[in-house]
Short mmCIF file of C-alpha atoms in Angstrom, two decimals:
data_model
loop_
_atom_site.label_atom_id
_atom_site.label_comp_id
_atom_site.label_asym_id
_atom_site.label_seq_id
_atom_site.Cartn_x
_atom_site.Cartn_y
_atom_site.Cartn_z
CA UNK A 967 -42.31 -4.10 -242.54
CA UNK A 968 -41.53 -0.66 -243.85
CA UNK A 969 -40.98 2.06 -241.83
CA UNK A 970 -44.04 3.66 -242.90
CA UNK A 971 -46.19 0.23 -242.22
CA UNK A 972 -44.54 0.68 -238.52
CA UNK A 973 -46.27 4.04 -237.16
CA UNK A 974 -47.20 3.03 -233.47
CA UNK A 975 -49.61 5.56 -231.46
CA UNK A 976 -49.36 4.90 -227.53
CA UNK A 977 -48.42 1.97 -228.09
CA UNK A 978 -50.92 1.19 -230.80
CA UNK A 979 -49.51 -0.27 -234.44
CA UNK A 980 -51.90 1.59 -236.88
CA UNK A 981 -51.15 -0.87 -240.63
CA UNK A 982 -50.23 0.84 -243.44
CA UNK A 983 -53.11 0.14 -245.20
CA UNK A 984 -56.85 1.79 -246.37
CA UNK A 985 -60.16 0.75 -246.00
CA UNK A 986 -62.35 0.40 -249.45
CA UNK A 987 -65.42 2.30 -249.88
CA UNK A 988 -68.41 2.73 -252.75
CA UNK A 989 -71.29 4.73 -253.77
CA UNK A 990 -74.55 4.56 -252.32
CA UNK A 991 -77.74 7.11 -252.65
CA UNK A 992 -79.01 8.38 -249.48
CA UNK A 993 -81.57 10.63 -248.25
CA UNK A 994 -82.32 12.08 -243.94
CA UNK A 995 -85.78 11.68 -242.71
CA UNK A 996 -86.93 13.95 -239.70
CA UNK A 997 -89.23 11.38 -237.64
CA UNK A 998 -91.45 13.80 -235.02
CA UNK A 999 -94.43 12.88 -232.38
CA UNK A 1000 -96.23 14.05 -229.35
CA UNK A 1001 -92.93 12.69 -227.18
CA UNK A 1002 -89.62 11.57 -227.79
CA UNK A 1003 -90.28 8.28 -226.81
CA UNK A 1004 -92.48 7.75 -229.67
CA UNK A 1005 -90.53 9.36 -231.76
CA UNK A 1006 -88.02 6.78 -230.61
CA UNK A 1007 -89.86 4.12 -231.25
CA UNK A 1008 -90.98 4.84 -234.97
CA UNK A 1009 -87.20 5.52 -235.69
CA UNK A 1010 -86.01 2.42 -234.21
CA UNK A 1011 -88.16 0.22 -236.23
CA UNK A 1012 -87.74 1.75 -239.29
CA UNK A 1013 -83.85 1.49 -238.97
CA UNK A 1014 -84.37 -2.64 -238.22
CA UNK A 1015 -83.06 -5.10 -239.64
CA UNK A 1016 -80.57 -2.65 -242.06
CA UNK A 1017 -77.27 -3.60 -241.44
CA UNK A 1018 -75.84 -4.37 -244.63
CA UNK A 1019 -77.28 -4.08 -248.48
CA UNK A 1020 -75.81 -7.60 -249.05
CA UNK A 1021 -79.52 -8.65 -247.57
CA UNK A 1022 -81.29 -6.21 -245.94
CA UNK A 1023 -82.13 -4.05 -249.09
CA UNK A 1024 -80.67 -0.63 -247.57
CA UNK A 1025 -78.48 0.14 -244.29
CA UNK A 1026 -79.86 2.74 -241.96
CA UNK A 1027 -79.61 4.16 -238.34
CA UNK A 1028 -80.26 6.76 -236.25
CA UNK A 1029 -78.02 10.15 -236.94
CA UNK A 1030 -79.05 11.93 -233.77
CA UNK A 1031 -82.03 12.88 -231.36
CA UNK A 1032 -83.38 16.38 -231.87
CA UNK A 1033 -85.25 18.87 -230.02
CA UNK A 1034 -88.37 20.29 -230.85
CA UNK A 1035 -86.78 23.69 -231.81
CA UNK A 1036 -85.14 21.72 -234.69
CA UNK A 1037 -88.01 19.98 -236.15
CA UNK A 1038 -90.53 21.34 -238.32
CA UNK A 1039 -93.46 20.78 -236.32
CA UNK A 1040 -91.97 21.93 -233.12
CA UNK A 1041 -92.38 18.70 -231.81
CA UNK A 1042 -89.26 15.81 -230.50
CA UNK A 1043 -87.58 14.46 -233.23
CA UNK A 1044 -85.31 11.94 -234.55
CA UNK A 1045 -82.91 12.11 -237.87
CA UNK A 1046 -82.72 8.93 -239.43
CA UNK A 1047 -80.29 8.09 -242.51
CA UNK A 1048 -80.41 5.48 -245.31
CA UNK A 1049 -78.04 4.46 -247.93
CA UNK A 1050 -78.93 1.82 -250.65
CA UNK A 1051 -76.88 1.15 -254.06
CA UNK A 1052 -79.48 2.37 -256.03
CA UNK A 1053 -82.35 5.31 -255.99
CA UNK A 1054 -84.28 2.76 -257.32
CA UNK A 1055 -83.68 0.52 -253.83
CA UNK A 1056 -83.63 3.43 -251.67
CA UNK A 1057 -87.25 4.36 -253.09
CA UNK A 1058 -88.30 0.83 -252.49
CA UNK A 1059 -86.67 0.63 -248.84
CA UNK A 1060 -88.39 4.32 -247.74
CA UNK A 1061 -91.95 3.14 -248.53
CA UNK A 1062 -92.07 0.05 -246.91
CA UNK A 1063 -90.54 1.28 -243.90
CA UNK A 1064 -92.05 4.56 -243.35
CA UNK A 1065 -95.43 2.54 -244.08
CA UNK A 1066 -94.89 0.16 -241.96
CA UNK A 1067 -92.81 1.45 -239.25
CA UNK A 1068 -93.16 5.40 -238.95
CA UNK A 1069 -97.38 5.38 -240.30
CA UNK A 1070 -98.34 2.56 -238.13
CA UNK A 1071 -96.31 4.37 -234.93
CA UNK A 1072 -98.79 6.67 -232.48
CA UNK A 1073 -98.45 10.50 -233.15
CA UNK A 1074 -95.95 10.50 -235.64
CA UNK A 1075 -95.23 12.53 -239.04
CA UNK A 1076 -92.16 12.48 -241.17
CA UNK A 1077 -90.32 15.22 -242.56
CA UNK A 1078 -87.49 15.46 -245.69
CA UNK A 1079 -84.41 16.12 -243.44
CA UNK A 1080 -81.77 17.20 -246.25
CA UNK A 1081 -81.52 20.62 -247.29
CA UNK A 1082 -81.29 20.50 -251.41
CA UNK A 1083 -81.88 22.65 -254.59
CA UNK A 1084 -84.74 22.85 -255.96
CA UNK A 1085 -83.88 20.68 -259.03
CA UNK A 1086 -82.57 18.19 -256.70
CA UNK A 1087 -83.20 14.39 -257.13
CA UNK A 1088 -86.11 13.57 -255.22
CA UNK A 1089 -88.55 10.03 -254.03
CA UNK A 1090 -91.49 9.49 -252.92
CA UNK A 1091 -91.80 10.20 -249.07
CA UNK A 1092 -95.49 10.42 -248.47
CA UNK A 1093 -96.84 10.75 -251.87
CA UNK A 1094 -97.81 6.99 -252.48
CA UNK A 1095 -98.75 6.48 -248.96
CA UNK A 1096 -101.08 9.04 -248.89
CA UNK A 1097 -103.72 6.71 -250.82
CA UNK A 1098 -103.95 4.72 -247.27
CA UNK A 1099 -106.40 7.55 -246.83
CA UNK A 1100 -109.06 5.60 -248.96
CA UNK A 1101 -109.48 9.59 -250.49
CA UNK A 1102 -109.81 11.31 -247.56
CA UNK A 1103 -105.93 12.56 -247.29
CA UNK A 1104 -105.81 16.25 -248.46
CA UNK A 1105 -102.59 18.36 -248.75
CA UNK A 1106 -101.22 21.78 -248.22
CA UNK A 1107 -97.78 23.27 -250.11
CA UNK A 1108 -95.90 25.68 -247.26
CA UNK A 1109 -93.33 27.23 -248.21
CA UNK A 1110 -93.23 25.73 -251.76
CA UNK A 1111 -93.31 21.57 -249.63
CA UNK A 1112 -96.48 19.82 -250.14
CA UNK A 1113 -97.48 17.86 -247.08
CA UNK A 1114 -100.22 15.13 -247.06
CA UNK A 1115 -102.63 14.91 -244.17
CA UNK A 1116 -103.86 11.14 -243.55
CA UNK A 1117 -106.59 10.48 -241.46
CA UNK A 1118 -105.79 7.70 -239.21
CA UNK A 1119 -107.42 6.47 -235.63
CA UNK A 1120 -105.62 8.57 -233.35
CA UNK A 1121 -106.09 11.87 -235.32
CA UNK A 1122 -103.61 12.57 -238.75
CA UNK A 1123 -100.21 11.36 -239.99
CA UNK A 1124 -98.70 14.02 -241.71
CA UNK A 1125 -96.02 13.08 -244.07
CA UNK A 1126 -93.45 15.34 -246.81
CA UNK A 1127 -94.72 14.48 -250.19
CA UNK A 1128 -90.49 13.77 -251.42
CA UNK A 1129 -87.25 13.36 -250.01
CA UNK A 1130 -84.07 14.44 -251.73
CA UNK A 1131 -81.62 11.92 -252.97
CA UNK A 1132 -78.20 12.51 -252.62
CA UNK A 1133 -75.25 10.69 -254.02
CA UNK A 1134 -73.04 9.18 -250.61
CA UNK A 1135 -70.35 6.76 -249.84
CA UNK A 1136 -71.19 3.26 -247.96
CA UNK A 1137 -68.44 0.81 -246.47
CA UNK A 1138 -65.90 2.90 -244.59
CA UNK A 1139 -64.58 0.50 -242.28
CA UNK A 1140 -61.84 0.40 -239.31
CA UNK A 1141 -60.53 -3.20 -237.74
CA UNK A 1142 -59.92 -2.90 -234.02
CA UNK A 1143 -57.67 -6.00 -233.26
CA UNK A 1144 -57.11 -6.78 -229.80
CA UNK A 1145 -55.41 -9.20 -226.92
CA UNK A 1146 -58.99 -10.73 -226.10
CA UNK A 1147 -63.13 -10.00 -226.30
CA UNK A 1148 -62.93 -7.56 -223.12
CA UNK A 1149 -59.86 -5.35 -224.95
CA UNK A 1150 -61.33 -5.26 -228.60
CA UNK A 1151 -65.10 -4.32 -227.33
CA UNK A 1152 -64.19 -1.63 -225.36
CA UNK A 1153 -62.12 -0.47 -227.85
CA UNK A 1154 -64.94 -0.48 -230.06
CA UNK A 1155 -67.03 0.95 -227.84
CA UNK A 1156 -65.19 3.80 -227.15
CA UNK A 1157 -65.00 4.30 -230.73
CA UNK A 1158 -68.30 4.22 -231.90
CA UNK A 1159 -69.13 6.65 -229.09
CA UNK A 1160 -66.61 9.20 -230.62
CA UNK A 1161 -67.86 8.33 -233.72
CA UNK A 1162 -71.66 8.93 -233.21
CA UNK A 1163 -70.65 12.30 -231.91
CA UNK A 1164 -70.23 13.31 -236.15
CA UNK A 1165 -73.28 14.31 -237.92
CA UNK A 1166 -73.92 12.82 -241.57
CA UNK A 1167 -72.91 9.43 -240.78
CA UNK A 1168 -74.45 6.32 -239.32
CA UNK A 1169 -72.69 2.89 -237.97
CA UNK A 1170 -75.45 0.56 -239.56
CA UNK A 1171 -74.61 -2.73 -237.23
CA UNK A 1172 -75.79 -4.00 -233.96
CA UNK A 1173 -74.09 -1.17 -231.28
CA UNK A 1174 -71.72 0.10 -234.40
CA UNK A 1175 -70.04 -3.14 -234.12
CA UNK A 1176 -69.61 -5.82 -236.36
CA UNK A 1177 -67.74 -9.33 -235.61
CA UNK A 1178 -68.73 -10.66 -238.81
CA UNK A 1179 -66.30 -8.74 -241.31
CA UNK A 1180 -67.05 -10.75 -244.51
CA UNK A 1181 -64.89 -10.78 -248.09
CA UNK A 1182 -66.41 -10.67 -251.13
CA UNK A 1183 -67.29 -14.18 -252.88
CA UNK A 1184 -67.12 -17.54 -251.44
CA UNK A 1185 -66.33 -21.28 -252.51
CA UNK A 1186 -70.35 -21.61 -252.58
CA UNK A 1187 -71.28 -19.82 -255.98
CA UNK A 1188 -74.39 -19.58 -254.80
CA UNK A 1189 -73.02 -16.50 -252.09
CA UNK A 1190 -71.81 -13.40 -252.52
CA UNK A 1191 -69.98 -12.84 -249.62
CA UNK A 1192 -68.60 -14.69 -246.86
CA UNK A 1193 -66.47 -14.99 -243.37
CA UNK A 1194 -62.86 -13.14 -243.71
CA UNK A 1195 -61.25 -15.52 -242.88
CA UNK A 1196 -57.67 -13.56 -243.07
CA UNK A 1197 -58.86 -11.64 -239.80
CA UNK A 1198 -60.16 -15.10 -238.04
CA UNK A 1199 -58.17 -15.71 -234.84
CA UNK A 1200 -58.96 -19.43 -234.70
CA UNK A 1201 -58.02 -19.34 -238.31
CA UNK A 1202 -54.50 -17.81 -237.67
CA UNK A 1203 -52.07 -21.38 -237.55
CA UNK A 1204 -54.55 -22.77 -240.29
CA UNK A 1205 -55.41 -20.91 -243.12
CA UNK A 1206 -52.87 -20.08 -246.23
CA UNK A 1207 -53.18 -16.47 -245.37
CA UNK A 1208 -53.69 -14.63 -242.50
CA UNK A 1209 -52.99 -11.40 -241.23
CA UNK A 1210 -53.05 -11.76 -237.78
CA UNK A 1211 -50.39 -13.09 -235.04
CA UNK A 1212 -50.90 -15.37 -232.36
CA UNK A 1213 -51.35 -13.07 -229.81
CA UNK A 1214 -54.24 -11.26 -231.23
CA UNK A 1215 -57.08 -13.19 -229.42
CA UNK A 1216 -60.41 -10.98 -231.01
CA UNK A 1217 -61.18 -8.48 -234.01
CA UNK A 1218 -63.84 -6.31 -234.59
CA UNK A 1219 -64.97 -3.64 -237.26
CA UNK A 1220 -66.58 -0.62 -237.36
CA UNK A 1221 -69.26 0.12 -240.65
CA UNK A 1222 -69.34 3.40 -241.29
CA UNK A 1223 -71.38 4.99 -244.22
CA UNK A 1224 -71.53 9.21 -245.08
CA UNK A 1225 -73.50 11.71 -247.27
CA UNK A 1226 -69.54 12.67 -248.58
CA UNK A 1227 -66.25 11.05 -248.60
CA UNK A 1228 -65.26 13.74 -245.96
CA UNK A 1229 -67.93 12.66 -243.32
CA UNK A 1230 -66.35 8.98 -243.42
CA UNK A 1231 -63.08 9.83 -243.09
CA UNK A 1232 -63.82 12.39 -240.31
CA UNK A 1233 -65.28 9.51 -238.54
CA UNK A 1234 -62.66 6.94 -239.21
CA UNK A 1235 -60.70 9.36 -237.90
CA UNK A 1236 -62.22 9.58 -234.52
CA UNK A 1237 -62.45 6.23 -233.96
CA UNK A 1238 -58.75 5.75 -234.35
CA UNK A 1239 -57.97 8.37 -232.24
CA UNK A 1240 -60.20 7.22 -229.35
CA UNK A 1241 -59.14 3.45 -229.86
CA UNK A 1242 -55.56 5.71 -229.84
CA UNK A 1243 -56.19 7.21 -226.62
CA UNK A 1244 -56.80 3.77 -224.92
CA UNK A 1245 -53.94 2.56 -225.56
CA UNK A 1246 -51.83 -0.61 -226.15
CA UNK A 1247 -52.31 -1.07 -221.88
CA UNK A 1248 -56.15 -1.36 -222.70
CA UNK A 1249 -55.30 -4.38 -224.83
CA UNK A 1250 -55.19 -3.67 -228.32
CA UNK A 1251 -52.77 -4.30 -230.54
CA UNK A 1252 -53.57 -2.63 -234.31
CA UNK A 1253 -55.90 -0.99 -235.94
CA UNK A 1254 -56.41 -2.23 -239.48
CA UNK A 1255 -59.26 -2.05 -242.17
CA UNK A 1256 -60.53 -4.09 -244.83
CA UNK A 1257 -60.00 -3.48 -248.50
CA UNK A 1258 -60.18 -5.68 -251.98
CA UNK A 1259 -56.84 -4.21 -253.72
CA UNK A 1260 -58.76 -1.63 -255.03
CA UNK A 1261 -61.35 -3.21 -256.51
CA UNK A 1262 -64.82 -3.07 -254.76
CA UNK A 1263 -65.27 0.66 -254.67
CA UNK A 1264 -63.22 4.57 -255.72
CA UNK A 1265 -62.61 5.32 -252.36
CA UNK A 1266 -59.87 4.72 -250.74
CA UNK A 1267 -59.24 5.81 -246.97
CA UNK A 1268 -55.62 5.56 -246.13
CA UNK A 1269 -54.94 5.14 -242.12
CA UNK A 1270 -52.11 6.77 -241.82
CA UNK A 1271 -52.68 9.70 -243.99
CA UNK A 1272 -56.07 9.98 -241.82
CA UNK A 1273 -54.25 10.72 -239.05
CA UNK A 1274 -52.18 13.23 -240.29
CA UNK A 1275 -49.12 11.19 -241.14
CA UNK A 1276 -48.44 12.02 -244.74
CA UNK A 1277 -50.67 12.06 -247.95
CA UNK A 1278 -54.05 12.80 -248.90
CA UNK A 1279 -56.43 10.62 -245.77
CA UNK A 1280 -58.85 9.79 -249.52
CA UNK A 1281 -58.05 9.35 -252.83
CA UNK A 1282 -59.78 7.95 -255.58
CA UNK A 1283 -59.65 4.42 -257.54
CA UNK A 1284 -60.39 3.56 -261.47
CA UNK A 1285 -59.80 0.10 -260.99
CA UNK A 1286 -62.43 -2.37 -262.19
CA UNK A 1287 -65.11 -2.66 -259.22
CA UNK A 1288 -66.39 -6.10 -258.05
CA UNK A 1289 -69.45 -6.75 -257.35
CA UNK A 1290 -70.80 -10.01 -255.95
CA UNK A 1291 -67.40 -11.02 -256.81
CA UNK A 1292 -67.70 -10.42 -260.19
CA UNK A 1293 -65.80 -7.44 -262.21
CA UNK A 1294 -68.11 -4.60 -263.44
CA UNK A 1295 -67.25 -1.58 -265.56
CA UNK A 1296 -65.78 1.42 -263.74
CA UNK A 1297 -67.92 4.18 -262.93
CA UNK A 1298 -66.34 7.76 -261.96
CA UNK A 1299 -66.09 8.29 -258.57
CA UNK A 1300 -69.40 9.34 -256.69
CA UNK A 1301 -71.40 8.33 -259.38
#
């Protein structure tokens, strides 16, 4: 190894390498109700089942809990963000869930949570679901924001007509690898709690954690993604490449999507320094994170530079992207 691929942090190697990110549309709902437990509810839901766009259509989670002082109904709130590829898909991802998860939810309303010009790219937040009011919805415009009222059983979901749309970045990633399952999950843990601290990004898997890190393609055609198996410890004295040693028993990754390149890194950051701050005694070995050469997405987060060792933490790719595994024409960055 190069001397720059051997910076070691208490004990910690940190690889000379950069994790691979892409653009993604996203937009902030504001979920309110009569408590915060219902609040909690509606926002849970309507963040299931969105880990990854590979099959869940969007990836979304819970931002942050907020008081009533911060919503615009004065009641408890939560800020929920989702990212899709397209505004097409996110459009198609908000109305399902908000009808099915935030609508169908006791007491609650939903609010456009990003601040945006007025000529900003907008989707439908309440304007198709209105018509669930059989004609009985009605509307007001405050402040210049038309809100529909919908008569349902236990009095009126109020919804924002439109959300903004703004363009982000999806697939900032870290790779915690560790002695064993005890060392690389409270690693991870520690992490994601530093992590959640940021506002404007979300860790779309189950607890922020993800032991599933896939590749693109596979040797079935028929997938677009699958196990990678370069980071597989049972893999490591089988497969033709690896990138592990013997004694690292367990890897996880961290997911991390942003409204800006800057919100990622911030939070890659973090998590490196709090895996940092464990230390090698805690049982982790490296920190790594998963890239394609270049190739899946225009932004690149280099690790080192991240943490203040030299060079710009991200910089920008105009290689040709994959997608599914299969080369697509550039686009400029953040497009």
């Amino acid at each position: 190894m190069s001397a720059a691929a051997m910076l070691e942090l208490n004990g910690v190697v940190i690889d000379d390498t950069f994790a691979e990110a892409f653009p993604m549309k996203a937009t902030r709902l504001v979920i309110t109700a009569h408590n915060a437990t219902w609040a909690n509810h509606a926002a849970v839901a309507l963040t299931g089942f969105a880990t990854s766009v590979i099959a869940c259509g969007c990836e979304a989670g819970i931002e942050r809990v907020l008081d009533p002082g911060e919503t615009p109904d004065g009641r408890p709130g939560v800020a929920v963000l989702i990212f899709s590829m397209s505004g097409k898909d996110l459009a198609k991802q908000i109305e399902r869930r908000v009808g099915q998860c935030v609508l169908t939810c006791p007491t609650t309303a939903v609010y456009a949570g990003l601040d945006a010009a007025p000529d900003a790219d907008r989707t439908a937040l309440g304007k198709n679901l209105r018509f669930f009011g059989d004609g009985w919805q009605i509307s007001k415009v405050i402040d210049g924001r038309r809100f529909w009222r919908v008569p349902v059983m236990d009095g009126e979901f109020v919804a924002e007509e439109t959300t903004p749309v703004v363009k982000a970045v999806g697939g900032g990633n870290l790779l915690i690898l560790a002695h064993d399952t005890e060392a690389a999950l409270g690693a991870a843990e520690a992490a994601v709690v530093a992590m959640r601290a940021l506002p404007n990004v979300i860790l779309p898997f189950p607890g922020g954690v993800v032991r599933s890190g896939s590749k693109i393609g596979s040797k079935y055609a028929s997938l677009p993604a699958s196990s990678n198996d370069a980071f597989c410890p049972a893999l490591t004295p089988l497969a033709k490449r690896t990138e592990l040693t013997p004694e690292i028993g367990c890897v996880m990754e961290i997911v991390i999507d942003g409204l800006t390149d800057g919100d990622v890194a911030a939070a890659m950051r973090v998590g490196m320094e709090a895996v940092v701050a464990r230390g090698a005694a805690a049982g982790v070995r490296r920190i790594s994170a998963g890239n394609y050469g270049g190739k899946l997405g225009p932004y690149l987060y280099r690790l080192h530079a991240l943490l203040g060792k030299g060079g710009a933490g991200v910089s920008r790719s105009n290689a040709p992207r994959l997608r599914n595994g299969l080369a697509v024409q550039s686009q400029p960055p953040g497009a």
